Short mmCIF file of C-alpha atoms in Angstrom, two decimals:
data_model
loop_
_atom_site.label_atom_id
_atom_site.label_comp_id
_atom_site.label_asym_id
_atom_site.label_seq_id
_atom_site.Cartn_x
_atom_site.Cartn_y
_atom_site.Cartn_z
CA ASP A 932 0.00 0.00 0.00
CA ALA A 933 1.21 3.51 -0.80
CA GLY A 934 0.34 4.83 2.62
CA VAL A 935 -1.56 8.01 3.36
CA ILE A 936 -1.15 10.45 0.50
CA GLN A 937 -1.42 14.18 0.97
CA SER A 938 -1.34 17.02 -1.52
CA PRO A 939 0.02 19.53 -2.04
CA ARG A 940 3.25 19.01 -0.13
CA HIS A 941 3.87 22.72 -0.06
CA GLU A 942 1.48 25.62 -0.53
CA VAL A 943 2.26 29.29 -0.45
CA THR A 944 -0.66 31.67 -0.70
CA GLU A 945 -1.67 35.17 0.18
CA MET A 946 -3.91 36.19 3.00
CA GLY A 947 -7.57 36.00 2.07
CA GLN A 948 -7.18 33.22 -0.47
CA GLU A 949 -8.93 29.88 -0.20
CA VAL A 950 -6.72 26.90 0.58
CA THR A 951 -7.65 23.28 -0.06
CA LEU A 952 -5.60 20.42 1.33
CA ARG A 953 -6.27 16.89 0.19
CA CYS A 954 -5.84 13.45 1.68
CA LYS A 955 -6.18 9.90 0.46
CA PRO A 956 -6.26 7.45 3.38
CA ILE A 957 -5.04 3.89 3.32
CA SER A 958 -7.59 1.64 1.67
CA GLY A 959 -9.75 -0.17 4.19
CA HIS A 960 -9.13 2.27 7.01
CA ASP A 961 -12.36 3.45 8.59
CA TYR A 962 -10.96 6.43 10.47
CA LEU A 963 -9.41 9.61 9.10
CA PHE A 964 -7.84 12.39 11.12
CA TRP A 965 -6.63 15.90 10.38
CA TYR A 966 -3.88 17.35 12.59
CA ARG A 967 -2.12 20.71 12.51
CA GLN A 968 1.44 21.22 13.74
CA THR A 969 3.05 24.51 14.69
CA MET A 970 6.06 25.36 16.79
CA MET A 971 3.92 27.12 19.35
CA ARG A 972 1.14 24.57 19.78
CA GLY A 973 2.67 21.30 18.65
CA LEU A 974 0.41 18.67 17.06
CA GLU A 975 -3.28 19.47 17.42
CA LEU A 976 -6.17 17.21 16.46
CA LEU A 977 -8.56 19.24 14.32
CA ILE A 978 -11.24 16.76 13.27
CA TYR A 979 -11.76 13.08 12.65
CA PHE A 980 -14.13 10.95 10.60
CA ASN A 981 -15.48 7.45 10.98
CA ASN A 982 -16.83 5.83 7.83
CA ASN A 983 -16.88 9.23 6.13
CA VAL A 984 -18.93 10.85 8.89
CA PRO A 985 -17.41 13.66 10.97
CA ILE A 986 -17.36 12.53 14.59
CA ASP A 987 -15.55 15.28 16.47
CA ASP A 988 -14.67 18.67 15.04
CA SER A 989 -14.08 20.39 18.37
CA GLY A 990 -10.46 21.00 17.42
CA MET A 991 -11.32 23.06 14.36
CA PRO A 992 -10.11 26.53 15.31
CA GLU A 993 -12.65 28.73 13.53
CA ASP A 994 -15.50 28.73 11.08
CA ARG A 995 -12.96 29.53 8.40
CA PHE A 996 -11.93 25.89 8.61
CA SER A 997 -14.03 23.09 7.16
CA ALA A 998 -13.40 19.46 6.32
CA LYS A 999 -15.31 16.93 4.31
CA MET A 1000 -15.00 13.30 3.41
CA PRO A 1001 -17.24 12.64 0.40
CA ASN A 1002 -16.11 9.02 0.08
CA ALA A 1003 -13.87 6.46 1.74
CA SER A 1004 -10.85 7.36 -0.37
CA PHE A 1005 -10.76 11.13 -0.14
CA SER A 1006 -10.95 13.98 2.35
CA ASN A 1007 -10.22 17.66 2.08
CA LEU A 1008 -9.56 20.44 4.53
CA LYS A 1009 -10.46 23.95 3.44
CA ILE A 1010 -9.50 27.29 4.89
CA GLN A 1011 -11.46 30.25 3.61
CA PRO A 1012 -10.28 32.96 3.95
CA SER A 1013 -6.75 32.05 4.95
CA GLU A 1014 -4.73 34.14 7.41
CA PRO A 1015 -0.99 34.23 8.21
CA ARG A 1016 -1.60 32.50 11.56
CA ASP A 1017 -2.89 29.48 9.66
CA SER A 1018 0.67 28.81 8.51
CA ALA A 1019 1.53 25.32 9.72
CA VAL A 1020 2.08 21.76 8.63
CA TYR A 1021 -1.21 19.92 8.23
CA PHE A 1022 -1.11 16.15 8.64
CA CYS A 1023 -3.69 13.63 7.61
CA ALA A 1024 -3.72 10.21 9.28
CA SER A 1025 -5.84 7.11 8.99
CA SER A 1026 -6.41 4.03 11.12
CA PRO A 1027 -8.27 0.76 10.60
CA GLY A 1028 -10.26 1.19 13.79
CA GLN A 1029 -10.10 2.52 17.31
CA GLY A 1030 -8.68 1.03 20.43
CA PRO A 1031 -5.47 -0.81 21.20
CA ASN A 1032 -5.69 -3.52 18.57
CA THR A 1033 -6.64 -1.50 15.53
CA GLY A 1034 -6.12 2.13 16.49
CA GLU A 1035 -2.56 2.69 15.28
CA LEU A 1036 -2.35 5.94 13.32
CA PHE A 1037 -0.68 6.04 9.93
CA PHE A 1038 0.36 9.56 9.00
CA GLY A 1039 0.95 11.17 5.66
CA GLU A 1040 3.98 13.32 4.90
CA GLY A 1041 2.06 16.51 5.61
CA SER A 1042 1.18 19.67 3.70
CA ARG A 1043 3.25 22.70 4.63
CA LEU A 1044 1.11 25.82 4.32
CA THR A 1045 2.52 29.33 4.29
CA VAL A 1046 0.09 32.24 4.23
CA LEU A 1047 1.74 35.55 3.44
CA ASP B 511 -5.32 17.46 26.56
CA ALA B 512 -1.94 15.72 26.85
CA LYS B 513 -1.81 13.67 30.04
CA THR B 514 1.89 12.93 29.94
CA THR B 515 5.10 14.65 31.00
CA GLN B 516 8.37 14.12 29.17
CA PRO B 517 11.78 15.79 29.32
CA PRO B 518 12.10 18.27 26.46
CA SER B 519 15.40 16.91 25.17
CA MET B 520 17.94 14.12 25.60
CA ASP B 521 21.21 13.04 24.04
CA CYS B 522 22.43 9.52 23.49
CA ALA B 523 25.69 8.14 22.12
CA GLU B 524 25.39 6.09 18.96
CA GLY B 525 25.29 2.38 19.72
CA ARG B 526 24.19 2.90 23.30
CA ALA B 527 20.72 2.33 24.67
CA ALA B 528 18.40 5.33 24.70
CA ASN B 529 16.01 5.38 27.64
CA LEU B 530 13.18 7.86 27.26
CA PRO B 531 11.03 8.42 30.36
CA CYS B 532 7.40 9.43 30.53
CA ASN B 533 5.18 10.27 33.48
CA HIS B 534 1.45 9.61 33.27
CA SER B 535 0.35 9.71 36.88
CA THR B 536 -3.34 10.25 36.08
CA ILE B 537 -3.66 7.29 33.73
CA SER B 538 -6.90 5.35 34.02
CA GLY B 539 -7.15 1.59 34.27
CA ASN B 540 -8.36 1.15 30.70
CA GLU B 541 -5.93 3.55 29.06
CA TYR B 542 -2.95 2.40 27.08
CA VAL B 543 0.47 4.01 26.74
CA TYR B 544 1.54 4.64 23.17
CA TRP B 545 4.81 5.88 21.75
CA TYR B 546 5.23 7.61 18.43
CA ARG B 547 8.21 9.37 16.95
CA GLN B 548 8.57 12.11 14.40
CA ILE B 549 11.66 12.41 12.31
CA HIS B 550 12.27 15.89 10.98
CA SER B 551 9.88 16.91 8.19
CA GLN B 552 8.00 13.62 8.31
CA GLY B 553 4.69 12.53 9.79
CA PRO B 554 4.70 10.79 13.18
CA GLN B 555 5.37 7.05 13.17
CA TYR B 556 3.97 4.47 15.55
CA ILE B 557 6.55 2.65 17.68
CA ILE B 558 4.89 0.56 20.36
CA HIS B 559 2.07 0.49 22.90
CA GLY B 560 1.16 -1.35 26.09
CA LEU B 561 -1.31 -1.57 28.95
CA LYS B 562 0.58 -2.89 31.96
CA ASN B 563 2.95 -5.57 30.77
CA ASN B 564 6.30 -4.81 29.25
CA GLU B 565 6.29 -4.96 25.49
CA THR B 566 8.98 -5.48 22.88
CA ASN B 567 9.00 -5.29 19.11
CA GLU B 568 11.60 -4.88 16.41
CA MET B 569 11.90 -1.17 17.07
CA ALA B 570 11.90 -0.79 20.84
CA SER B 571 10.93 -2.02 24.28
CA LEU B 572 8.36 -0.47 26.55
CA ILE B 573 8.70 -0.79 30.29
CA ILE B 574 5.66 0.22 32.35
CA THR B 575 5.93 0.53 36.12
CA GLU B 576 3.71 -1.65 38.26
CA ASP B 577 1.58 1.30 39.35
CA ARG B 578 1.39 2.38 35.68
CA LYS B 579 2.20 5.97 36.57
CA SER B 580 5.29 6.06 34.42
CA SER B 581 6.97 4.24 31.58
CA THR B 582 10.24 4.11 29.69
CA LEU B 583 10.82 3.60 26.01
CA ILE B 584 14.09 1.83 25.30
CA LEU B 585 15.90 1.93 21.98
CA PRO B 586 18.48 -0.79 22.62
CA HIS B 587 21.16 0.33 20.16
CA ALA B 588 20.54 3.90 19.06
CA THR B 589 21.60 4.92 15.57
CA LEU B 590 21.81 8.36 13.99
CA ARG B 591 18.51 7.61 12.24
CA ASP B 592 16.81 7.45 15.63
CA THR B 593 17.27 11.20 16.07
CA ALA B 594 13.68 12.41 16.32
CA VAL B 595 11.00 13.78 18.63
CA TYR B 596 9.44 10.99 20.69
CA TYR B 597 5.87 11.33 21.91
CA CYS B 598 4.39 9.42 24.82
CA ILE B 599 0.59 9.35 24.61
CA VAL B 600 -2.09 7.96 26.87
CA SER B 601 -5.22 6.85 25.06
CA GLY B 602 -8.35 4.91 25.87
CA PRO B 603 -12.12 5.10 26.04
CA ASN B 604 -11.95 8.09 28.41
CA THR B 605 -10.37 10.17 25.66
CA GLY B 606 -12.46 8.67 22.91
CA ASN B 607 -9.50 6.53 21.93
CA GLN B 608 -7.95 9.62 20.40
CA PHE B 609 -4.30 10.58 20.37
CA TYR B 610 -3.40 13.94 21.84
CA PHE B 611 0.24 14.68 21.28
CA GLY B 612 2.18 16.71 23.81
CA THR B 613 5.55 18.33 23.19
CA GLY B 614 7.55 15.12 23.32
CA THR B 615 11.25 14.52 23.88
CA SER B 616 13.73 15.59 21.25
CA LEU B 617 16.32 12.82 21.13
CA THR B 618 19.66 13.52 19.51
CA VAL B 619 21.91 10.55 18.81
CA ILE B 620 25.51 11.66 18.83
CA PRO B 621 28.17 9.94 16.70
#
């Protein structure tokens, strides 16, 4: 398996622009997670899905952030409008299940976002 | 939401064992201890997890104290490629089986 695939790897945009980050989870994994990593706040869980349904979005910082999972093989995270403080590395991860036997997270390589 | 405490940084000589401590004094009976690591510019990688017994796999060993309030991750023969940030995470039904990463320990393996 190719692992979790994220695109783009790097994105540079100007404040106010819409940003879309994409993720393809590992086939057969029922859970998908979006994390954000910054120097100040470390790795933060933003939202996660189970079988394409958002379960917990309490980590989404503002209404400018939205995430969808239209099918089992794709999710996107949108920021509209983007602001400089959104600059971070955004990671997508998937897992086959939850709990100690199936809950291991598999992370993608991340999307590094810079908002000027 | 992190329920663990780790030293911010550690050094280890190449070829020696690296022992990374973690305190989780508020761990619940049904929560597991997980370890992940993050090599620079990469996504975190799972290493090992355990409940109360010591665990070993091809990457590392996990030693959990009898009262489960602390644990140690052991890399038996550290190599330069083990230089990374190591995260100790407590997860179980009480936290929705989610993984909340703290600040971790930055391990530097020195030649």
